[in-house]
XYZ file of C-alpha atoms in Angstrom:
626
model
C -37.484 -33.174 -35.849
C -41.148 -34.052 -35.324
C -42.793 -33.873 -38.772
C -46.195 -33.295 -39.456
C -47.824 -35.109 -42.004
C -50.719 -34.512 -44.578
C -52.370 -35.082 -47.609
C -52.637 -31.524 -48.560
C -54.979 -32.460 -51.891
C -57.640 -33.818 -49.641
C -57.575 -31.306 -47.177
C -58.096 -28.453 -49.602
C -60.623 -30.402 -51.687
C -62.598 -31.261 -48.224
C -62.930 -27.519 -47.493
C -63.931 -26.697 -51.112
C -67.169 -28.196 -50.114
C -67.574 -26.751 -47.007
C -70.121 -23.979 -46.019
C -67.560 -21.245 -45.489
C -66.614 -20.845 -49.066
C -68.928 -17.967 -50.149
C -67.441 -16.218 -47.171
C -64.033 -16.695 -48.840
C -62.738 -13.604 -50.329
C -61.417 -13.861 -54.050
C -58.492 -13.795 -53.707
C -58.548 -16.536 -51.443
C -61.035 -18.518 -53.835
C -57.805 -18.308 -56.792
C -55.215 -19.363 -54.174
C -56.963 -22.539 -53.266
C -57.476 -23.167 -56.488
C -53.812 -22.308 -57.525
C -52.505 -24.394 -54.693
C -54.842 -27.447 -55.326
C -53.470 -27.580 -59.115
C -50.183 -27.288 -58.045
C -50.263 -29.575 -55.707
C -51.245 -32.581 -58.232
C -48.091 -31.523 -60.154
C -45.793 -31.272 -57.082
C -42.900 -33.350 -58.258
C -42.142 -30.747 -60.987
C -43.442 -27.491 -59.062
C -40.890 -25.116 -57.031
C -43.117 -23.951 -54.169
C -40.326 -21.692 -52.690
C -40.715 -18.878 -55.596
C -43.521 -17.507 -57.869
C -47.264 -18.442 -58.414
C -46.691 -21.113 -55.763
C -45.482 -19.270 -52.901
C -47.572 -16.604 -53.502
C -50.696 -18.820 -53.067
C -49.402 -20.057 -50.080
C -48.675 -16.395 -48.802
C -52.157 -15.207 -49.269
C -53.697 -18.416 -47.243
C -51.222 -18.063 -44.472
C -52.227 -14.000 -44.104
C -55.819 -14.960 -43.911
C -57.635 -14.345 -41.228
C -59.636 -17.626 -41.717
C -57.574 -20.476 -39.722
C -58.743 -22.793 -41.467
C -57.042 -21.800 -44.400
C -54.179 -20.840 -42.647
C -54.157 -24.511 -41.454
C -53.994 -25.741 -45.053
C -50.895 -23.533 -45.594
C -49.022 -24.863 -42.413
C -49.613 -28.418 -43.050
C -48.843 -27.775 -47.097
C -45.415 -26.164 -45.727
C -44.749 -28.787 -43.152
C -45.448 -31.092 -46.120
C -42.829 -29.234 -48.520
C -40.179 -28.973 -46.635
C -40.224 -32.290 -45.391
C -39.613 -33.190 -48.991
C -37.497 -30.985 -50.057
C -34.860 -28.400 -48.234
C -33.144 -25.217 -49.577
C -31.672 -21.714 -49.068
C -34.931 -19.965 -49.117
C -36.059 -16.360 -48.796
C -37.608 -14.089 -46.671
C -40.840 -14.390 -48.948
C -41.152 -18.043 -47.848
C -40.082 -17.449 -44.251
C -42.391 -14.434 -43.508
C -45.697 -16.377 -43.968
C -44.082 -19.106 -41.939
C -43.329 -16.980 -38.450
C -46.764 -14.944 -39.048
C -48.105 -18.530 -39.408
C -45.477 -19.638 -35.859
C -47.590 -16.516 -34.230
C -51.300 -18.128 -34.443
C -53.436 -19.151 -31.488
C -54.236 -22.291 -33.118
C -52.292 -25.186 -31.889
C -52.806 -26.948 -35.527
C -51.179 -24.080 -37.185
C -48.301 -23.872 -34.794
C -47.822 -27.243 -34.916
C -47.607 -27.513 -38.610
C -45.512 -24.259 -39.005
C -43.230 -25.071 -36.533
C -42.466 -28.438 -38.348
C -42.329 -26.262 -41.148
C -39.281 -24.462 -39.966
C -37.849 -27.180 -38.797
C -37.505 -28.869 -41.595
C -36.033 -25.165 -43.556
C -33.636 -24.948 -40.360
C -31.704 -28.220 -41.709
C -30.027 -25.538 -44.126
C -26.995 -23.322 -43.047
C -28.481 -20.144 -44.538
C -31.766 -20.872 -43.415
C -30.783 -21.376 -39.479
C -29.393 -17.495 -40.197
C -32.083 -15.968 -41.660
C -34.752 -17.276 -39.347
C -33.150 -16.172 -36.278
C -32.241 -12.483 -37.932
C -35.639 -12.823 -38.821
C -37.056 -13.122 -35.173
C -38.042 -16.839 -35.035
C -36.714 -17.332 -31.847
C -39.508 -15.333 -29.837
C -42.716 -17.505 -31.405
C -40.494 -20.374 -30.914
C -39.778 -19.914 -26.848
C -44.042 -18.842 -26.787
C -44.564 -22.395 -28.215
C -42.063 -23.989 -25.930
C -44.548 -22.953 -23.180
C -47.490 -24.380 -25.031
C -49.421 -27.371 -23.382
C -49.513 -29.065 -26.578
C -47.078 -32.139 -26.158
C -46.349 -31.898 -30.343
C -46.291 -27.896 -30.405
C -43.607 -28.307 -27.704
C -41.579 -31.181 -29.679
C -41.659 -29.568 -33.161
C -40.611 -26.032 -31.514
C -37.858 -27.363 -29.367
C -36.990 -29.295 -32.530
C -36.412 -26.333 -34.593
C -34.513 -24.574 -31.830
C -31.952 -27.640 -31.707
C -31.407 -27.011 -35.273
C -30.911 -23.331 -34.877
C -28.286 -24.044 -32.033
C -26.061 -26.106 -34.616
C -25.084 -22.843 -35.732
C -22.453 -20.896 -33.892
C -23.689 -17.237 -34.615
C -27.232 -18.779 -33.156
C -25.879 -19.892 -29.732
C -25.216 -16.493 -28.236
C -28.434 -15.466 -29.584
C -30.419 -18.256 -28.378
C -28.725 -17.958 -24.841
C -29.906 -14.460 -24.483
C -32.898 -14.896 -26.037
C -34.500 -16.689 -22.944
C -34.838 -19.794 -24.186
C -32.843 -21.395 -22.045
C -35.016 -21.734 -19.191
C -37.910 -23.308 -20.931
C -35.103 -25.759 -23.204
C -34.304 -26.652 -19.521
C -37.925 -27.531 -18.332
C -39.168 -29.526 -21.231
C -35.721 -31.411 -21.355
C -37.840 -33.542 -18.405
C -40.897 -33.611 -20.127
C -42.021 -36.544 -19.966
C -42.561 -37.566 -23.926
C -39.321 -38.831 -24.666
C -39.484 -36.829 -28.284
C -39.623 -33.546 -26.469
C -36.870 -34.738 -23.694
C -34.751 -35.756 -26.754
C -35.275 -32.488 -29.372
C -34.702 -30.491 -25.452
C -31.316 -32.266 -24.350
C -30.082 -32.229 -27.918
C -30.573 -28.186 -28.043
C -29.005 -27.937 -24.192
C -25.740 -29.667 -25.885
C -25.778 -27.212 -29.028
C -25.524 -24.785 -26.342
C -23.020 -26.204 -24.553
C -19.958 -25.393 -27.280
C -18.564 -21.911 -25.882
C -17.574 -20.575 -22.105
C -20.278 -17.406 -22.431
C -23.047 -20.369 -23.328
C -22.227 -22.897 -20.751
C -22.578 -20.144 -17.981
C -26.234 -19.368 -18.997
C -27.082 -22.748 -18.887
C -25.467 -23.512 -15.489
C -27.188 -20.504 -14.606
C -30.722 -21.282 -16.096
C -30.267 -24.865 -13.510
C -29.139 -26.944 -16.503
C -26.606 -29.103 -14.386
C -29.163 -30.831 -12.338
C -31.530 -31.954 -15.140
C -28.487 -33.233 -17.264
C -27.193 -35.148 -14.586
C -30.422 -36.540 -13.705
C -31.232 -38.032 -17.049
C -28.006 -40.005 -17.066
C -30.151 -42.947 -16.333
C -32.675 -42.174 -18.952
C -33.743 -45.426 -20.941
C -33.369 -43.367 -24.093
C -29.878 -43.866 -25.618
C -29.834 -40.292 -27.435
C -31.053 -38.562 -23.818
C -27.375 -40.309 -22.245
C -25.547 -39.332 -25.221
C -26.775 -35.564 -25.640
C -26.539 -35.132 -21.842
C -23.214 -37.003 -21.329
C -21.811 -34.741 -24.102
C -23.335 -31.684 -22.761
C -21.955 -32.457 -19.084
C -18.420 -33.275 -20.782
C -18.279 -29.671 -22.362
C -19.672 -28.158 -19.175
C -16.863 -29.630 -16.838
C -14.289 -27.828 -19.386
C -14.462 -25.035 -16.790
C -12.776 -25.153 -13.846
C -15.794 -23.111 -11.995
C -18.401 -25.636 -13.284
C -16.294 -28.403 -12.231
C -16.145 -26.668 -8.318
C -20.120 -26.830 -8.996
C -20.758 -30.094 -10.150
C -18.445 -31.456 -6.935
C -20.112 -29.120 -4.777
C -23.833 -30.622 -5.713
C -23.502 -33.875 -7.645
C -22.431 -36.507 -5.758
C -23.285 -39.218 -7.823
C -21.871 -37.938 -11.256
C -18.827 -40.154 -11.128
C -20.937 -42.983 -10.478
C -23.404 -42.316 -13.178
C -20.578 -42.037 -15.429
C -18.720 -45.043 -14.804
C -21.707 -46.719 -15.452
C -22.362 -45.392 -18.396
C -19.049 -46.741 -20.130
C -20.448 -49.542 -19.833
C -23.587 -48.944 -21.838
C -24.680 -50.611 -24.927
C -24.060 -47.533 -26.975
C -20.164 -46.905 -28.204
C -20.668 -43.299 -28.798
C -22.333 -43.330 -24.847
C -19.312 -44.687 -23.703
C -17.098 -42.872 -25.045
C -18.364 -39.465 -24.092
C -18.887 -41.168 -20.696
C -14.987 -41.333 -20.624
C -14.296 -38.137 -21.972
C -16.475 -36.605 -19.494
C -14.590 -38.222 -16.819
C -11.489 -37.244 -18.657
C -12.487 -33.528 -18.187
C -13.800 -34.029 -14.550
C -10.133 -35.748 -13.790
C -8.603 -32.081 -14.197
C -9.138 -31.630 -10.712
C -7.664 -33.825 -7.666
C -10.968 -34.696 -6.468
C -12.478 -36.293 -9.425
C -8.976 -38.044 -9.770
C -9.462 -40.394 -6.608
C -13.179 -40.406 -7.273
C -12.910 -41.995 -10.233
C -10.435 -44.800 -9.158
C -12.920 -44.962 -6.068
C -15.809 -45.982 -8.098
C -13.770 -48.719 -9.880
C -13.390 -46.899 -13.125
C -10.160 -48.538 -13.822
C -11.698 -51.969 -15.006
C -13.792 -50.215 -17.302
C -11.176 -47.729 -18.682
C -9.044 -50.344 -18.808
C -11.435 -52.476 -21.415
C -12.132 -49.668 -23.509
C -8.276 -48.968 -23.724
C -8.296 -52.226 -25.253
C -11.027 -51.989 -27.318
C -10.908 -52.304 -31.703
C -12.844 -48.990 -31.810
C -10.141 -45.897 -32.439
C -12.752 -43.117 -30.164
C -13.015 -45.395 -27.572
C -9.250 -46.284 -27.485
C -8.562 -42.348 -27.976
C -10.942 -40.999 -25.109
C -10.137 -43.595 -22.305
C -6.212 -43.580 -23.037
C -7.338 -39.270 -22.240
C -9.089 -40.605 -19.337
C -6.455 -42.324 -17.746
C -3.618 -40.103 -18.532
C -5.603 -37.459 -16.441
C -6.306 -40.108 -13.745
C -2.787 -40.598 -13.647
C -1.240 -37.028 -12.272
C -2.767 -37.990 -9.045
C -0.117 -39.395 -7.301
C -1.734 -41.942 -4.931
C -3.091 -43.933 -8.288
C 0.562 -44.564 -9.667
C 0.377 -48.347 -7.751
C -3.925 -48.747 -8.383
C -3.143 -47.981 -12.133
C -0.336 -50.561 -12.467
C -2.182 -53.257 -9.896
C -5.089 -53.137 -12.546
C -2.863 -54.086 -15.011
C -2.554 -50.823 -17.579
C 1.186 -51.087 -18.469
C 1.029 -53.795 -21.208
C -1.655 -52.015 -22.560
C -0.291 -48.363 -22.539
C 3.169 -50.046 -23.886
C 1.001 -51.951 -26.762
C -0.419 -48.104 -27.663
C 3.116 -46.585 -27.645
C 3.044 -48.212 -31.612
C -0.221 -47.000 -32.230
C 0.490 -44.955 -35.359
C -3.122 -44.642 -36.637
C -3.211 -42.016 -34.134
C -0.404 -39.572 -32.620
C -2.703 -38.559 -29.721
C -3.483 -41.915 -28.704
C 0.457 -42.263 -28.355
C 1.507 -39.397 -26.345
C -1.421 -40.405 -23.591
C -0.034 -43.781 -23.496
C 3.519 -42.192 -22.692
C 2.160 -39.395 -20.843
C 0.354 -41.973 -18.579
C 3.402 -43.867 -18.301
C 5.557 -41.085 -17.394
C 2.916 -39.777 -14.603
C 3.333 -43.338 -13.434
C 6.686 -43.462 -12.796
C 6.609 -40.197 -11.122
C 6.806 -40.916 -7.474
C 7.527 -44.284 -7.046
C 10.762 -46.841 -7.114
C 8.917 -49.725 -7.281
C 6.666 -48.288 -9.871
C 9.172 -47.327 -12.182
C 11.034 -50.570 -12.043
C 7.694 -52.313 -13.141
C 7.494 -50.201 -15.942
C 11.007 -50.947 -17.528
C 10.516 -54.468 -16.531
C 7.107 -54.547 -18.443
C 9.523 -53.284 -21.262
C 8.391 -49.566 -22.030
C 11.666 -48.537 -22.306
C 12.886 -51.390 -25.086
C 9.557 -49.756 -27.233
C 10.664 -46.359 -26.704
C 14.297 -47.165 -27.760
C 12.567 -48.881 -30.942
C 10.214 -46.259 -32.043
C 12.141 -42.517 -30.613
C 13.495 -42.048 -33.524
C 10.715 -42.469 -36.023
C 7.618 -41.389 -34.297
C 6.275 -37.465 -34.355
C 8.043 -34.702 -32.857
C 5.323 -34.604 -29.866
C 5.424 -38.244 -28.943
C 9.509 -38.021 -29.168
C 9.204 -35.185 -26.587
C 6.889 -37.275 -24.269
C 8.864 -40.144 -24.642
C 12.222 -38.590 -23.943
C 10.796 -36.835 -20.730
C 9.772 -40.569 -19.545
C 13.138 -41.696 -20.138
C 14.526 -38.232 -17.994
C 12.571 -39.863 -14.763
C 12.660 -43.571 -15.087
C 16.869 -42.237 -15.210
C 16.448 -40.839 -11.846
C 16.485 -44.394 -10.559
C 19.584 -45.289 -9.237
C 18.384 -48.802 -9.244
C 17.834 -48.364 -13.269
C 20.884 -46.100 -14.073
C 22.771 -49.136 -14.908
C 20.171 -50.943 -17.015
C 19.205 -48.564 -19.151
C 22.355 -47.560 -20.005
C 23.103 -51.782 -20.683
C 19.803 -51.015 -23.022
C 21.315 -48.626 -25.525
C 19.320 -46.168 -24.695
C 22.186 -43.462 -25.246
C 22.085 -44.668 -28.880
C 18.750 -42.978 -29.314
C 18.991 -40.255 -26.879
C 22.308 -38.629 -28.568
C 20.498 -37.961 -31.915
C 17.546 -36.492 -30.306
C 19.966 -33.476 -28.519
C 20.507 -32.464 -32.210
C 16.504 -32.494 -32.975
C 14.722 -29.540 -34.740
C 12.357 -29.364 -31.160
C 14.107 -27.467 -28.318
C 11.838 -29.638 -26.237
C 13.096 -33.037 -27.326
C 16.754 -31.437 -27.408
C 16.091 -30.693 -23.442
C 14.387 -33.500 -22.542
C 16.741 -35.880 -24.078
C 19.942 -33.932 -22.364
C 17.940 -33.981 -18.764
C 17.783 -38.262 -19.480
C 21.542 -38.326 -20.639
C 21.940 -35.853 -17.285
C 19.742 -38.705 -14.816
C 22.015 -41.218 -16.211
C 25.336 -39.713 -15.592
C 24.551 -39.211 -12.033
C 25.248 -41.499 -9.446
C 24.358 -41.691 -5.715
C 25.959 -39.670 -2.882
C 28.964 -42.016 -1.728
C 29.835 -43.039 -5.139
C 31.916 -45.883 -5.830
C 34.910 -46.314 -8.268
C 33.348 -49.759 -9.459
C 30.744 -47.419 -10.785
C 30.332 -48.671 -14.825
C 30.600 -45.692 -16.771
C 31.454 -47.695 -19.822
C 28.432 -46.931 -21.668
C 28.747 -43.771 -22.230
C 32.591 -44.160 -23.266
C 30.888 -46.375 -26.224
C 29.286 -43.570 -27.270
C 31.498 -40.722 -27.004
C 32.108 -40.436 -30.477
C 28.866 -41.689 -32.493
C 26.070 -42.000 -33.101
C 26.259 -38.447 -35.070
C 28.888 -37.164 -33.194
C 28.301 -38.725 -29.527
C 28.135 -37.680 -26.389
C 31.072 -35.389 -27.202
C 29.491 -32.803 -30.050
C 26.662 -33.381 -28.004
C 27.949 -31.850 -24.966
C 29.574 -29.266 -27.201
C 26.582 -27.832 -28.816
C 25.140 -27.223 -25.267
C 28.068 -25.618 -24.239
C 28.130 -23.256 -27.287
C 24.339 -22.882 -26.735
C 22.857 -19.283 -26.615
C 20.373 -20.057 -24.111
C 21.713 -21.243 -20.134
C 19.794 -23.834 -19.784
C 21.212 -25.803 -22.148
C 24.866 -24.519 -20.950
C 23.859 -25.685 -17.406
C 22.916 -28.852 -18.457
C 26.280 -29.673 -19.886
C 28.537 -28.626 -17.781
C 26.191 -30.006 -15.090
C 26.692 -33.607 -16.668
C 30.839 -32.805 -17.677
C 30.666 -32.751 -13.784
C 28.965 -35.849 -13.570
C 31.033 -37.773 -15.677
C 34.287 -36.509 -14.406
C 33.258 -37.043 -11.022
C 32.530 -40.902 -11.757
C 36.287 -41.552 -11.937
C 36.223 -43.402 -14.612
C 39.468 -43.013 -16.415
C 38.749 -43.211 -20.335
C 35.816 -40.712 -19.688
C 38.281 -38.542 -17.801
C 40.905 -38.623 -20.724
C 37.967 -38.338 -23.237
C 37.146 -34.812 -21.411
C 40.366 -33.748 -20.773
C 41.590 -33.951 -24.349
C 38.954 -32.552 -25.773
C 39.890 -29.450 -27.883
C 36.281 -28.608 -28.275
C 35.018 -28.688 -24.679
C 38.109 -27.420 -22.976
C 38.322 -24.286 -24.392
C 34.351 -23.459 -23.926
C 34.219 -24.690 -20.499
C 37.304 -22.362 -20.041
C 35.397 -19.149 -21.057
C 32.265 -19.989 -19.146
C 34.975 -20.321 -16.023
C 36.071 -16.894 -16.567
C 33.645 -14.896 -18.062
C 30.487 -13.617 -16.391
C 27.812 -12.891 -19.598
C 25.902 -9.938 -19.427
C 23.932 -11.383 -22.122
C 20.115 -12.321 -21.497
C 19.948 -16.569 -19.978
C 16.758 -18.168 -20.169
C 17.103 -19.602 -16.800
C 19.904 -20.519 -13.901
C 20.169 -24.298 -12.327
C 18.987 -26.804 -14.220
C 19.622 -29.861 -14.762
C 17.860 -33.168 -14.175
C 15.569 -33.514 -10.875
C 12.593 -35.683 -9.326
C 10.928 -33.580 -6.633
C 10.472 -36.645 -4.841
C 14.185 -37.686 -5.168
C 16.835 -36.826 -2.268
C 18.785 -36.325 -5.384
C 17.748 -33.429 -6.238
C 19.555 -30.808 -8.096
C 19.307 -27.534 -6.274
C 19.958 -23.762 -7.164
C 22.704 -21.985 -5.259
C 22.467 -20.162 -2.494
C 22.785 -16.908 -5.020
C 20.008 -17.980 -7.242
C 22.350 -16.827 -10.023
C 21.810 -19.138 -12.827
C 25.137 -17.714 -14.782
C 26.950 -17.619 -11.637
C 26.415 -21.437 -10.931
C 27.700 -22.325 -14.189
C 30.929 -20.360 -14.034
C 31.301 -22.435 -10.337
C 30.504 -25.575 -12.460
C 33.080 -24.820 -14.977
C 35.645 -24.263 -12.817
C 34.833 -27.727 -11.335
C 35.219 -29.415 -14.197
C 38.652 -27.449 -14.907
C 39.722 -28.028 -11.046
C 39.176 -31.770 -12.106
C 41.277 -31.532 -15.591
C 43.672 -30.120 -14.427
C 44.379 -32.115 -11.417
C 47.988 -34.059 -11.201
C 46.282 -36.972 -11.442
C 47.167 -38.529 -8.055
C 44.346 -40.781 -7.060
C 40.653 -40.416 -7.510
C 39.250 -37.190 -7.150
C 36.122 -36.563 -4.728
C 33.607 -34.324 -4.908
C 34.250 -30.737 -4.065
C 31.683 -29.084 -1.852
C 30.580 -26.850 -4.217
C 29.834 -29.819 -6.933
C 28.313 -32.166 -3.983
C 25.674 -29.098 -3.383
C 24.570 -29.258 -7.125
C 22.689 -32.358 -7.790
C 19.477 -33.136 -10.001
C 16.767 -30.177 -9.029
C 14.860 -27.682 -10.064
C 15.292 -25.000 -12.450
C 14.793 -21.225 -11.231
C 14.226 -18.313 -13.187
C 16.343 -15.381 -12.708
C 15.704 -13.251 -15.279
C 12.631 -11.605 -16.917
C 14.653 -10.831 -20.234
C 13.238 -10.507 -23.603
C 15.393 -13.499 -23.840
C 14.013 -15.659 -21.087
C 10.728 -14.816 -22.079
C 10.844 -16.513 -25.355
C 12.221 -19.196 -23.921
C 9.505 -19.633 -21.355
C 8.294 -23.024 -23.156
C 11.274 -24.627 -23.290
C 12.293 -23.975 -19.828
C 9.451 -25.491 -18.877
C 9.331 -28.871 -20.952
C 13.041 -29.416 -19.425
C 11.895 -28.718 -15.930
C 9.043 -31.105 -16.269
C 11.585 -33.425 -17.637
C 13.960 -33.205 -15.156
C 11.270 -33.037 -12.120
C 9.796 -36.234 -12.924
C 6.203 -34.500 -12.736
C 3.169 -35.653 -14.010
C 1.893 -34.110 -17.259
C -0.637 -32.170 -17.760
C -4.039 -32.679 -19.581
């Protein structure tokens, strides 16, 4: 806020002895006077009430400016001192002051209200009060400190959220958008600060795309001044929010990324890291996705990942997660060397965001790719996740889970992860309070049961024998509890898997199934019954869309009908004599890991729209979103 500054004693005492003081009225005489001896005493006086203000009322109402001077500059001196809740009685003579032709008096008063909108009340009660007309007049003054104190106060009037509206409407846009490249770096700094105040709501941002905000913020991404980068970084970061300003920006910025880039590598921390989130918000969209990896962003994403400073760690780990989704920067990612990294943030407990983009990333990594995935349990991801599932929050559990579900679609993997213990982890988690950890958990258990079309009987299936029974009850109560689910989903899923194990050959498992009283008599009533009750969804059970094994929906797109077929698979199998291995029947071979379908628009399957989706994401192997 540009201050003005005065001796307010000498300026008063000057005047006494000039030759308009007969012309003075008498009034004005006694408030001079007043205002002189209070003045000598100002450390104890209250100028914001009584015999004070009221001295300074009846100079600022004169019609002599150079008393009304002498009562801007003694307010601009005030308030630089000293900031309250104040009245209308002090802010009246203030914007009648704010009105004057006089560029001395606006430039004082202005400072004046400034300094008084530093207060919460006071940013209220000026606007309700009409400040912000006299304000946008002085914008448009040719005075380079009438424009800086003005655009000042207006940047502390913006802080406020029941100003922003008001200060978009009131015009003042257009002008904030001029002087912000004036070329006195004050006025370009109070300007850019007020464009980001405005910047904080969808209804805001459009008036300032509107008023040709975009280009000017863009442009002073190379300004010398570190506040100008910061304020303007910021302001683009909120602006690219919208999925309409982000079409904009692409459409007439071609340098942005660029700029950007550049800018995390700025002196400033606080400029790089709203360089990164600003990136982070552009990467919603494909384009900005490639651009970013185009203009060698990695390397510098990739040092502030590593970086001591928590913001910095927390907005380029956003960054890269969003970078990620993009399919053809799986390999650049991992070439540029981000898995140790990501895996060192999975234990980052300072900060539960930080962890679930870490996973995220590394999920979104793994997404398309063989090769890819096998560098990411080689770089041991999956080793961390087994150690810290269990004990980090529910939302990184869920994340992490849903990694495991497509780094399981890789029949190269199946077996290793399963050597891992990763079962041992994955069990408990079916039985957690989140329906999203219980599905995305189930959809890994699901990838690892499966096997390859032409299955072989030297298949090792032992692993999940070891953990039939335990932990907490084992793939066995497990499986049970999604049998007994309410919701189909979870039904599909197991008998989906009971298919999958059966269909291994593996003896023990077979006997384990078989014997069951708990699963037998369950899978037997799904066989024969056809519910009329709501289901959440039909088909579902583990899938990578980029996987020739992928699970498909029947033919019917009857989610209830396909699990009564899959029951009566498993009881076909059960049941059989036992001679020799079974092989697939057509109707199992058909149903392998894919997508889920909705069939119904139930009350039911409405409220489980959120879960339906966390286990399809699981299950596809698709990248996470934002």
């Amino acid at each position: 806020m540009g201050v003005v500054s005065s001796c307010c004693e000498s300026c008063f005492r000057s005047r006494k002895s000039q030759s308009y003081e007969p012309l003075l009225l008498e009034n004005e005489r006694e408030a001079v006077a007043d205002l002189l001896q209070y003045l000598e005493n100002r450390t104890t006086t209250n100028f914001f009430s009584g015999s004070p203000l009221s001295a300074l009322t009846t100079l600022s109402f004169s019609d002599n400016v150079d008393l009304q001077r002498s009562a801007a500059l003694a307010f601009a001196e005030i308030t630089e001192k000293e900031v309250r809740p104040v009245g209308r009685d002090t802010l009246d003579p203030i914007l009648f002051l704010l009105s004057s032709h006089d560029t001395e008096v606006q430039r004082a008063a202005s400072a004046a209200l400034g300094n008084l909108a530093v207060n919460t009340d006071n940013k209220l009660l000026i606007v309700k009060l009409g400040g912000l007309e006299p304000l946008i007049r002085q914008m448009l003054s040719p005075n380079v400190e009438v424009q800086c104190n003005a655009v000042g106060c207006v940047t502390n009037l913006a802080t406020h959220d029941d100003n922003k509206t008001k200060i978009a409407k009131s015009g003042a846009l257009v002008p904030l958008t001029r002087l912000a490249r004036s070329k006195d770096m004050r006025v370009q700094r109070n300007a850019t600060g007020a464009l980001l105040n405005m910047t904080h709501s969808d209804e805001n941002r459009q008036q300032l795309v509107n008023a040709g905000a975009i280009p000017v913020l863009v442009s002073l991404l190379n300004s010398p001044d570190t506040d100008v980068q910061y304020y303007c970084t910021t302001a683009l970061s909120n602006i690219a929010v919208d999925g309409v300003n982000r079409k904009k920006l692409a459409q007439s910025e071609p340098k942005l990324v660029a700029s950007l880039v550049q800018l995390m590598d700025s002196p400033s921390l606080k400029v790089q890291c709203q360089a990164a989130l600003a990136l982070r918000n552009l990467a919603s969209d494909e384009k900005y996705q490639l651009e970013i990896v185009k203009a060698d962003g990695l390397s510098s994403l990739l040092r502030l990942l590593q970086s001591a400073y928590l913001p910095l760690i927390l907005s380029s780990a956003a960054c890269v997660r969003n970078v990620s989704i993009h399919p053809q920067n799986e390999s650049p990612i991992i070439e540029s060397g981000f898995l140790q990294p990501l895996i060192n943030l999975l234990s980052f407990k300072d900060n539960e965001e930080v962890q679930c983009h870490a996973i995220s990333t590394l999920r979104n990594l793994a997404a398309s790719s063989e090769k890819n995935k096998q560098a990411i349990v080689k770089a041991g991801a999956v080793q961390s996740i087994k150690e810290l599932v269990l004990e980090v929050p529910t939302n990184v559990q869920s994340e992490m889970t849903a990694c495991v579900a497509v780094l399981a679609l890789s029949d190269e993997l199946k077996g290793q992860l399963l050597e891992m213990g990763i079962c041992e982890v994955l069990i408990p988690l079916t039985n957690s309070p989140s329906s999203e950890v219980q599905g995305n958990s189930a959809a890994a258990l699901g990838n690892l049961s499966s096997k390859v079309d032409g299955r072989s009987t030297g298949d090792d299936y032992s692993a999940f024998n070891e953990v039939w029974d335990q932990p907490e009850g084992g793939m066995h109560q497990y499986l049970y509890r999604f049998l007994t689910s309410p919701d189909a989903t979870f039904q599909h899923i197991a008998v989906w898997t009971i298919v999958q194990l059966l269909e291994s050959g593996d003896p023990i498992l077979n006997a384990h199934i078989r014997t069951s009283p708990i699963l037998i008599p369950n899978i037997r009533q799904l066989a024969q019954t056809r519910t009329s009750s709501p289901v959440s969804s039909v088909g579902g059970t583990p899938h990578s869309p980029h996987s020739q094994h992928s699970y498909q929906e029947t033919e019917t797109g009857d989610g209830q009908g396909e699990i009564q077929m899959l029951a009566r698979r498993i009881l076909e199998i059960t049941e059989h004599d036992g001679e020799g291995a079974l092989t697939p029947s057509a109707s199992a071979s058909q149903i392998q890991p894919g997508s889920f379908a909705d069939t119904t628009e139930s009350a039911s399957g409405r409220d489980h729209e959120e879960l339906r989706k966390s286990v399809r994401e699981a299950f596809a192997g698709g990248s996470s979103t934002h």
